[in-house]
XYZ file of C-alpha atoms in Angstrom:
614
model
C 6.191 -98.720 13.307
C 5.379 -97.331 16.754
C 9.011 -96.568 17.663
C 9.768 -94.656 14.485
C 6.467 -92.750 14.588
C 7.251 -91.531 18.062
C 10.758 -90.634 16.994
C 9.398 -88.489 14.182
C 7.072 -86.772 16.656
C 9.988 -86.152 18.991
C 11.928 -84.591 16.113
C 9.229 -81.917 15.856
C 10.095 -80.840 19.388
C 13.823 -80.665 18.669
C 13.213 -78.667 15.469
C 11.033 -75.979 17.028
C 7.700 -76.877 15.426
C 4.663 -74.674 16.236
C 3.319 -75.050 19.782
C 0.094 -76.683 18.611
C 2.112 -79.389 16.795
C 4.556 -80.093 19.587
C 4.599 -83.148 21.770
C 5.728 -82.603 25.392
C 9.337 -81.401 25.708
C 11.866 -84.236 25.832
C 13.320 -85.460 29.094
C 16.933 -84.318 29.383
C 19.637 -86.372 31.088
C 23.220 -85.384 31.785
C 25.652 -88.024 33.048
C 29.150 -87.281 34.324
C 31.792 -89.611 35.692
C 34.255 -87.354 37.516
C 34.394 -89.723 40.492
C 34.633 -92.939 38.466
C 37.591 -94.112 40.571
C 35.143 -94.481 43.447
C 32.411 -96.056 41.282
C 30.199 -92.977 41.237
C 28.336 -91.087 38.519
C 26.480 -87.833 38.977
C 23.260 -87.807 36.969
C 20.774 -84.993 36.405
C 17.346 -85.393 34.813
C 15.165 -82.449 33.744
C 11.449 -82.394 32.921
C 9.954 -79.237 31.400
C 6.385 -78.212 30.635
C 5.022 -79.902 33.742
C 1.518 -79.308 35.037
C 1.191 -77.833 38.556
C 1.414 -80.282 41.422
C 3.888 -82.778 42.846
C 5.991 -84.883 40.483
C 6.990 -88.379 41.586
C 10.428 -89.526 40.438
C 11.244 -93.227 40.578
C 13.980 -95.782 40.163
C 12.896 -98.955 38.404
C 12.446 -102.276 40.195
C 12.628 -104.497 37.111
C 14.535 -104.576 33.848
C 13.894 -105.875 30.296
C 15.125 -109.437 29.912
C 14.968 -110.017 33.669
C 11.917 -111.449 35.373
C 12.575 -110.847 39.088
C 12.481 -107.728 41.233
C 15.740 -105.758 41.598
C 16.142 -102.887 44.027
C 18.008 -100.363 41.895
C 17.110 -97.479 44.244
C 19.434 -98.803 46.946
C 22.501 -97.375 45.182
C 21.019 -93.900 44.625
C 21.735 -91.087 47.119
C 22.529 -87.373 47.544
C 19.315 -86.485 45.738
C 18.548 -82.782 45.131
C 15.907 -80.909 43.134
C 15.642 -77.413 41.659
C 13.139 -75.571 39.462
C 13.776 -73.754 36.194
C 15.424 -70.813 37.955
C 17.722 -72.978 40.047
C 15.633 -72.551 43.209
C 15.877 -75.577 45.547
C 12.698 -77.610 45.802
C 11.451 -79.767 48.687
C 11.653 -83.560 48.309
C 9.232 -85.868 50.094
C 10.383 -89.472 50.561
C 7.385 -91.610 51.490
C 8.750 -94.919 50.145
C 12.194 -96.320 49.290
C 11.672 -96.297 45.501
C 10.534 -92.730 44.817
C 11.080 -89.040 45.500
C 8.144 -86.602 45.287
C 9.029 -83.034 44.254
C 6.604 -80.126 44.703
C 6.516 -76.325 44.387
C 8.051 -76.215 40.911
C 7.522 -73.654 38.148
C 6.833 -76.188 35.397
C 10.454 -77.364 35.305
C 12.141 -79.804 37.661
C 15.751 -80.961 37.617
C 16.604 -83.814 39.950
C 20.269 -84.653 40.459
C 21.597 -87.725 42.243
C 24.663 -89.869 42.738
C 24.682 -93.422 41.449
C 27.119 -95.933 42.919
C 27.653 -98.870 40.576
C 30.083 -101.762 40.572
C 28.520 -104.778 38.908
C 29.091 -104.878 35.187
C 26.520 -107.171 33.604
C 23.221 -106.983 31.773
C 21.159 -106.036 34.822
C 23.131 -103.574 36.891
C 25.783 -100.963 36.159
C 29.514 -100.549 36.603
C 31.507 -97.336 36.755
C 35.295 -97.265 37.068
C 38.291 -95.533 35.441
C 38.143 -97.954 32.479
C 34.512 -97.624 31.477
C 30.900 -96.964 32.376
C 28.612 -99.924 31.653
C 25.050 -98.726 32.283
C 21.806 -100.657 32.259
C 19.184 -97.918 31.958
C 16.726 -99.130 34.647
C 19.617 -99.479 37.106
C 20.916 -96.007 36.271
C 18.219 -93.556 35.171
C 15.594 -91.958 37.413
C 12.284 -91.111 35.733
C 9.012 -89.302 36.473
C 5.672 -91.105 36.612
C 3.090 -90.335 33.954
C 5.418 -89.126 31.217
C 6.147 -92.302 29.285
C 5.324 -90.701 25.936
C 8.134 -88.174 26.157
C 11.246 -88.521 24.052
C 14.578 -88.356 25.856
C 17.893 -86.643 25.182
C 21.026 -87.866 26.959
C 24.391 -86.147 27.193
C 27.362 -88.189 28.382
C 30.207 -86.108 29.819
C 33.109 -88.364 28.884
C 35.937 -88.288 31.451
C 38.437 -89.103 28.704
C 38.141 -87.707 25.150
C 39.275 -91.071 23.743
C 36.191 -92.757 25.218
C 33.219 -93.340 22.936
C 29.562 -94.114 23.539
C 28.117 -97.378 22.228
C 24.354 -97.878 22.502
C 21.185 -98.565 20.531
C 20.053 -95.018 21.357
C 19.866 -92.793 18.279
C 23.061 -90.801 17.631
C 23.169 -87.087 16.866
C 25.812 -84.833 15.317
C 27.283 -84.448 18.809
C 29.211 -87.626 19.834
C 28.172 -87.057 23.451
C 24.420 -86.731 22.774
C 21.940 -89.528 22.024
C 18.157 -89.682 21.925
C 15.307 -92.108 22.558
C 11.768 -91.840 21.155
C 9.979 -92.738 24.393
C 10.347 -94.138 27.899
C 10.064 -97.824 26.941
C 12.824 -97.521 24.357
C 15.039 -95.549 26.729
C 14.752 -98.150 29.483
C 15.514 -100.903 26.973
C 18.798 -99.280 25.874
C 22.061 -100.353 27.578
C 25.080 -98.091 27.252
C 28.858 -98.603 27.149
C 31.148 -95.582 27.533
C 34.803 -96.553 27.131
C 37.812 -96.765 24.864
C 36.478 -99.710 22.896
C 37.206 -101.368 19.570
C 34.546 -101.374 16.850
C 34.015 -103.972 14.160
C 31.018 -103.716 11.842
C 29.590 -105.071 8.617
C 26.358 -104.935 6.685
C 23.767 -107.592 5.970
C 21.241 -107.439 3.157
C 17.562 -107.242 4.074
C 15.795 -107.625 0.716
C 17.863 -104.786 -0.701
C 17.960 -102.687 2.474
C 21.349 -102.677 4.230
C 21.396 -103.291 8.016
C 24.549 -102.692 10.013
C 25.809 -105.215 12.563
C 28.277 -103.647 14.989
C 30.471 -105.063 17.747
C 31.649 -102.560 20.386
C 34.387 -104.581 22.083
C 35.880 -103.441 25.398
C 38.697 -105.887 26.124
C 42.408 -106.234 26.856
C 43.173 -108.343 23.798
C 44.620 -107.639 20.377
C 43.138 -106.322 17.159
C 43.741 -109.733 15.608
C 41.556 -111.322 18.284
C 38.860 -108.729 17.602
C 39.038 -109.543 13.897
C 38.705 -113.286 14.530
C 35.810 -112.770 16.924
C 34.002 -110.588 14.376
C 34.625 -113.066 11.552
C 33.114 -115.939 13.508
C 30.247 -113.763 14.709
C 29.486 -112.833 11.127
C 29.030 -116.482 10.155
C 26.687 -117.024 13.095
C 24.651 -113.943 12.175
C 24.288 -115.249 8.611
C 23.166 -118.672 9.867
C 20.464 -117.097 12.020
C 19.224 -114.890 9.208
C 18.905 -118.078 7.163
C 16.581 -119.579 9.810
C 14.030 -116.782 9.380
C 14.824 -115.710 5.820
C 14.554 -112.120 6.960
C 16.483 -109.502 8.932
C 14.672 -107.495 11.614
C 14.077 -103.865 10.700
C 16.499 -102.565 13.299
C 15.523 -99.077 14.456
C 18.024 -96.570 13.073
C 19.424 -99.354 10.861
C 21.928 -100.817 13.327
C 22.265 -103.715 15.758
C 25.052 -103.431 18.360
C 26.788 -106.099 20.434
C 28.053 -104.424 23.631
C 30.868 -106.834 24.468
C 32.880 -106.469 27.688
C 35.656 -109.004 28.248
C 37.739 -107.668 31.127
C 38.657 -109.349 34.446
C 36.457 -107.075 36.570
C 33.240 -107.635 34.623
C 30.547 -110.191 35.511
C 29.500 -112.885 33.065
C 26.128 -112.284 31.442
C 24.105 -111.897 28.285
C 21.051 -109.650 28.014
C 18.986 -109.028 24.905
C 17.461 -105.701 23.874
C 15.530 -104.486 20.866
C 18.514 -103.427 18.739
C 21.457 -104.450 20.903
C 22.675 -106.961 23.435
C 25.008 -106.982 26.412
C 27.514 -109.849 26.368
C 30.198 -110.027 29.046
C 32.619 -112.400 30.733
C 35.795 -111.844 32.800
C 37.844 -113.987 30.412
C 39.565 -112.647 27.320
C 38.808 -113.906 23.820
C 41.928 -116.007 23.289
C 41.920 -117.205 26.902
C 38.361 -118.500 26.493
C 39.077 -119.829 22.983
C 36.241 -117.619 21.738
C 33.719 -119.429 23.904
C 31.939 -116.055 24.210
C 30.353 -116.826 20.849
C 27.855 -119.087 22.604
C 26.350 -116.117 24.427
C 26.569 -113.953 21.314
C 24.632 -116.544 19.323
C 21.932 -116.919 21.973
C 21.437 -113.188 22.398
C 21.360 -112.338 18.702
C 18.633 -114.941 18.095
C 16.569 -112.888 20.541
C 16.483 -110.091 17.940
C 13.715 -112.217 16.408
C 12.544 -114.428 19.256
C 11.429 -112.288 22.247
C 12.239 -108.808 20.975
C 9.793 -108.993 18.066
C 8.154 -112.410 18.403
C 7.109 -111.281 21.864
C 4.956 -112.774 24.645
C 1.795 -110.741 25.227
C 2.468 -110.641 28.991
C 5.589 -108.496 28.431
C 3.777 -105.704 26.585
C 4.055 -103.070 27.834
C 6.894 -103.796 30.242
C 6.169 -102.726 33.825
C 9.292 -101.250 35.434
C 7.782 -101.251 38.922
C 6.942 -104.969 39.247
C 7.911 -108.453 38.116
C 6.913 -109.318 34.548
C 5.993 -113.035 34.379
C 4.961 -115.011 31.313
C 4.177 -118.728 30.877
C 6.079 -118.742 27.556
C 9.722 -118.448 28.605
C 10.215 -122.068 27.549
C 9.713 -120.738 23.997
C 11.244 -117.267 24.337
C 14.368 -118.402 26.186
C 14.340 -122.178 25.754
C 13.959 -122.330 21.973
C 16.641 -119.643 21.790
C 18.886 -121.913 23.871
C 18.442 -124.576 21.194
C 19.057 -122.311 18.236
C 22.124 -120.713 19.840
C 24.326 -123.836 19.568
C 22.453 -125.084 16.490
C 23.323 -122.024 14.416
C 26.921 -122.109 15.672
C 27.074 -125.647 14.258
C 25.372 -124.687 11.001
C 27.809 -121.801 10.634
C 30.669 -124.336 10.939
C 32.101 -122.372 13.848
C 31.987 -125.600 15.889
C 31.782 -129.240 14.845
C 28.989 -131.771 15.341
C 30.593 -133.182 18.483
C 30.577 -129.773 20.170
C 26.872 -129.372 19.421
C 26.079 -132.876 20.681
C 28.066 -132.225 23.854
C 26.097 -129.033 24.498
C 22.693 -130.540 23.818
C 23.585 -133.807 25.540
C 24.246 -131.948 28.766
C 20.898 -130.159 28.587
C 19.053 -133.367 27.696
C 20.703 -135.292 30.548
C 19.743 -132.608 33.035
C 16.094 -132.455 31.989
C 15.599 -136.211 31.724
C 17.019 -136.669 35.234
C 15.684 -133.624 37.082
C 13.153 -134.320 39.852
C 11.482 -131.005 38.962
C 9.504 -132.608 36.145
C 7.331 -134.205 38.823
C 6.251 -130.680 39.808
C 5.335 -129.224 36.433
C 6.089 -128.760 32.769
C 7.739 -125.895 30.876
C 4.841 -123.461 31.411
C 5.001 -123.956 35.171
C 8.780 -123.492 35.172
C 8.374 -120.302 33.127
C 6.023 -118.839 35.722
C 8.585 -119.476 38.475
C 11.031 -117.080 36.800
C 10.443 -114.168 39.239
C 11.708 -116.431 42.049
C 14.868 -117.631 40.315
C 15.993 -115.184 37.615
C 18.807 -113.516 39.612
C 16.313 -113.105 42.450
C 17.683 -113.054 45.994
C 16.132 -114.187 49.256
C 17.295 -115.169 52.723
C 15.167 -118.278 53.224
C 16.312 -121.433 51.415
C 14.461 -122.809 48.404
C 13.636 -126.414 47.614
C 15.891 -126.984 44.634
C 13.947 -130.053 43.518
C 10.855 -128.205 42.280
C 12.408 -126.045 39.551
C 14.208 -126.868 36.311
C 15.309 -123.865 34.315
C 13.148 -122.989 31.323
C 16.382 -122.465 29.355
C 17.430 -126.156 29.071
C 13.835 -127.350 29.435
C 12.745 -125.335 26.421
C 15.902 -126.264 24.501
C 15.186 -129.972 25.004
C 11.566 -129.487 23.929
C 12.791 -127.592 20.849
C 15.196 -130.384 19.885
C 12.514 -133.011 20.443
C 10.011 -131.055 18.374
C 12.517 -130.411 15.574
C 13.400 -134.110 15.324
C 9.749 -135.144 15.569
C 8.692 -132.765 12.801
C 11.489 -134.038 10.556
C 10.385 -137.623 11.289
C 6.576 -137.380 11.154
C 6.060 -134.532 8.688
C 8.418 -134.806 5.690
C 9.596 -131.392 4.545
C 8.596 -129.679 7.818
C 11.175 -128.569 10.406
C 11.334 -126.335 13.448
C 12.728 -123.638 11.146
C 9.366 -123.612 9.373
C 7.592 -123.183 12.700
C 9.852 -120.258 13.630
C 9.316 -118.653 10.219
C 5.563 -118.902 10.653
C 5.775 -117.291 14.104
C 7.944 -114.565 12.567
C 5.458 -113.928 9.747
C 2.458 -113.825 12.104
C 3.876 -112.106 15.157
C 7.395 -110.843 14.463
C 7.083 -108.724 11.339
C 3.911 -107.059 12.607
C 5.123 -107.156 16.241
C 1.774 -108.540 17.339
C 2.379 -110.149 20.751
C 1.506 -113.832 21.004
C -0.304 -115.920 23.600
C 0.223 -119.615 24.445
C -2.803 -120.351 22.266
C -1.059 -118.641 19.329
C 1.978 -120.900 19.779
C -0.208 -124.004 19.641
C -2.171 -122.750 16.653
C 1.018 -122.067 14.705
C 2.176 -125.644 15.292
C -1.196 -126.956 14.136
C -0.995 -124.841 10.993
C 2.613 -125.617 10.055
C 1.940 -129.368 10.346
C -1.673 -129.374 9.190
C -2.390 -131.541 12.237
C -4.289 -129.893 15.100
C -4.362 -133.163 17.061
C -0.572 -133.365 16.972
C -0.259 -129.766 18.177
C -2.690 -130.451 21.018
C -0.740 -133.591 21.935
C 2.512 -131.634 22.116
C 1.133 -128.740 24.130
C -0.933 -130.872 26.513
C 1.870 -133.371 27.048
C 5.193 -131.556 26.600
C 4.322 -127.985 27.574
C 1.463 -127.979 30.070
C 2.540 -131.373 31.417
C 6.069 -132.766 31.684
C 6.092 -135.666 29.242
C 8.879 -135.835 26.667
C 9.340 -137.775 23.415
C 11.576 -140.829 22.962
C 14.899 -139.142 22.270
C 16.731 -142.422 21.744
C 14.569 -143.239 18.733
C 14.486 -139.674 17.415
C 18.249 -139.163 17.582
C 18.920 -142.559 16.016
C 17.489 -141.117 12.769
C 20.560 -138.844 12.715
C 23.009 -141.555 13.715
C 23.276 -140.175 17.246
C 23.376 -142.475 20.270
C 22.129 -141.620 23.765
C 24.746 -143.225 26.019
C 25.791 -143.149 29.690
C 28.234 -140.347 30.334
C 29.979 -142.183 33.159
C 29.434 -145.931 32.718
C 30.242 -147.936 35.822
C 30.377 -144.927 38.119
C 28.569 -145.105 41.456
C 25.973 -142.471 42.284
C 23.733 -141.508 45.174
C 22.429 -138.145 43.941
C 23.786 -134.615 44.061
C 25.598 -134.184 47.370
C 27.238 -130.861 48.211
C 28.788 -130.835 51.667
C 29.527 -127.782 53.764
C 32.368 -128.144 56.244
C 32.447 -126.199 59.506
C 33.772 -126.998 62.978
C 34.794 -130.495 61.926
C 31.332 -131.413 60.633
C 30.231 -132.017 57.036
C 26.571 -131.225 56.422
C 24.355 -131.451 53.350
C 24.160 -128.031 51.724
C 20.949 -128.555 49.773
C 17.779 -130.606 49.558
C 18.230 -134.219 48.478
C 16.301 -135.203 45.368
C 13.439 -137.708 45.372
C 14.400 -140.919 43.627
C 18.044 -140.802 44.703
C 19.756 -143.169 47.164
C 20.672 -140.300 49.500
C 17.009 -139.237 49.615
C 15.866 -142.813 50.251
C 18.227 -142.880 53.240
C 16.179 -140.009 54.714
C 18.934 -137.390 54.671
C 18.316 -133.796 53.676
C 19.601 -130.250 53.944
C 21.529 -129.558 57.170
C 22.008 -133.204 58.140
C 25.555 -134.161 59.111
C 27.237 -137.177 57.527
C 29.609 -138.685 60.106
C 30.931 -141.706 58.230
C 30.289 -143.870 55.154
C 31.333 -147.511 55.261
C 33.456 -146.787 58.309
C 35.295 -143.902 56.623
C 35.018 -140.602 58.508
C 33.536 -137.762 56.432
C 34.805 -134.300 57.327
C 34.789 -132.600 53.929
C 33.623 -132.770 50.327
C 36.974 -134.328 49.414
C 36.344 -137.203 51.839
C 32.944 -137.812 50.274
C 34.339 -137.702 46.723
C 36.936 -140.351 47.586
C 34.276 -142.667 48.987
C 32.100 -142.320 45.869
C 35.097 -142.887 43.571
C 35.868 -146.177 45.320
C 32.321 -147.538 45.104
C 30.480 -149.378 42.354
C 26.779 -149.476 41.475
C 25.020 -151.984 43.707
C 27.479 -151.652 46.605
C 25.834 -151.256 50.017
C 27.417 -149.467 52.986
C 26.410 -148.223 56.409
C 26.118 -144.471 56.880
C 26.375 -142.810 60.287
C 24.696 -139.408 60.457
C 23.317 -136.755 62.799
C 19.894 -135.401 61.860
C 18.680 -132.350 63.770
C 20.884 -133.254 66.705
C 19.913 -136.943 66.821
C 22.443 -139.618 65.824
C 21.299 -142.301 63.439
C 22.460 -144.816 60.867
C 21.169 -146.543 57.774
C 22.128 -148.633 54.752
C 22.997 -146.795 51.544
C 22.879 -148.642 48.221
C 24.842 -147.013 45.417
C 23.061 -146.580 42.111
C 24.471 -146.112 38.606
C 25.217 -142.568 37.461
C 22.218 -141.583 35.266
C 24.106 -138.801 33.434
C 23.852 -139.119 29.657
C 25.701 -137.870 26.615
C 25.094 -137.781 22.880
C 27.602 -139.440 20.553
C 27.917 -139.916 16.825
C 27.397 -143.589 16.101
C 30.553 -143.726 13.997
C 32.596 -142.395 16.939
C 31.770 -145.514 18.953
C 32.579 -148.007 16.219
C 29.114 -148.074 14.736
C 28.146 -147.640 11.097
C 26.500 -144.458 9.860
C 23.984 -145.266 7.134
C 23.384 -143.008 4.160
C 19.876 -142.174 5.378
C 21.266 -141.191 8.793
C 23.952 -139.082 7.144
C 21.365 -137.269 5.039
C 19.090 -136.687 8.031
C 21.991 -135.314 10.093
C 23.195 -133.070 7.279
C 19.708 -131.594 6.807
C 19.475 -130.984 10.561
C 22.968 -129.824 11.494
C 24.641 -128.896 8.239
C 27.725 -130.400 6.665
C 30.004 -132.589 8.776
C 33.056 -130.507 7.892
C 35.410 -129.417 10.661
C 34.958 -125.907 12.124
C 36.180 -123.077 9.934
C 39.055 -120.984 11.283
């Protein structure tokens, strides 16, 4: 494997191999947290064996698992540079993202202060309780030296703190290594007084270690329960593929932060994942397992079954791919599905999760503007991206639920049209062709795999032309009926005019976002920034006023609406529609009869109907 080969080459440097056999000297980082109370780290990075001439040091502008630009350089300051003798070197700053250092003697050490106070999968957080570091948000690097191994020393402010990371450990608990730049940037780090739970899984006779590094305020009993449930989910996902990834250095690590000052997130990496939420385990009733399940499935799907557009990852620009509907969306289907199969949650919990995603996609106006591939390519504009100008919220539906709905539709269709074939078989084929060998795939490869697993190229073309490149979807009512599942209104009898979020200021209530085509509020001609004065004679000054009016209406009711649009008063007639929100229900839960064929279909799809294990 490429990673391990590079690591072996790097070991020659550390062991003092002859000069002719040596790769370039490793990059050396030293990180200290003496001013953690004020959210600062002091970081030094040293490059040796440099050729004469200026060296450009950079902070990244993108991060693995994220698809938008992020300006990590904005929290870097007090930058200095010295050569191998400690002599100060001049720094030229021609752009906001880099520092050019010249006049060196073959060695350059750049030191800088990093301010960090957002603990999630993208940024970094430093405080007296921990240091949560995303490498691109934390580590400066020099252009043109991607092949170099790296050696990192963490100066722990408290001897009881430990380092948890997918970086390779050494005999020194403060020192870790990476085989090259790509691996280094893909390696998140947690330095804290955390709890560890670990177990081994069998990979055709080779043991692989699964580790949870848990930074939380809860009890050991909660950690034990969390690990026990996680273990069942891990086993269920291994069963999907029938294989365990060959984790580099033999270990996969969940970096779990559940403290009030953290930000909620999940971010996959090659041999680890960041999972965080400000709620504790017991407080959230172990709801964190949903993120854990999603992110661990990425160990196969996206980390090894990988879109060609993400290889190699460019840390200076956005990294778009048209296949996020598969990479993220199919993962969003298998996350709750494997929780159900592991009996960590019951069938109703799974149907509630998937029913919400199905309702959203069936009702979103965004499908008029493109299918899953188009939504995937919009990721750089929406994936934690920030901008000042408003965005038309009607033209985008997240590739997460979109892909999850496509995955469910495809799974049910395969089980219906191709006896003995399921979505698991499709995923196993993608794993065999692209995951084990780590050969990146293209959209054409995804279509070909579907043609091959079904033996029906016309069917595969129909799915990709209709469901992926276009926005058509299958008949879910008929498909779900095979499993004794009913697609039903979530709020029968409730009036609806579309999503209306009002902003109140100076006694006026204005629409906070774009109204959606096909909704009564859109048909009335109202849109973002328009003020609603009254509805049916009732003055509207706040969201609460609006909610009361909607609650008192029924589908088909018609009222007069007074409004002010761009400074001009107007009025119109508003006809309430029926709430289109849907849910999925077991037929037997609504006084229907579950047939034996439906029971068998459901069991093959979702596992036994037994209650969740505790």
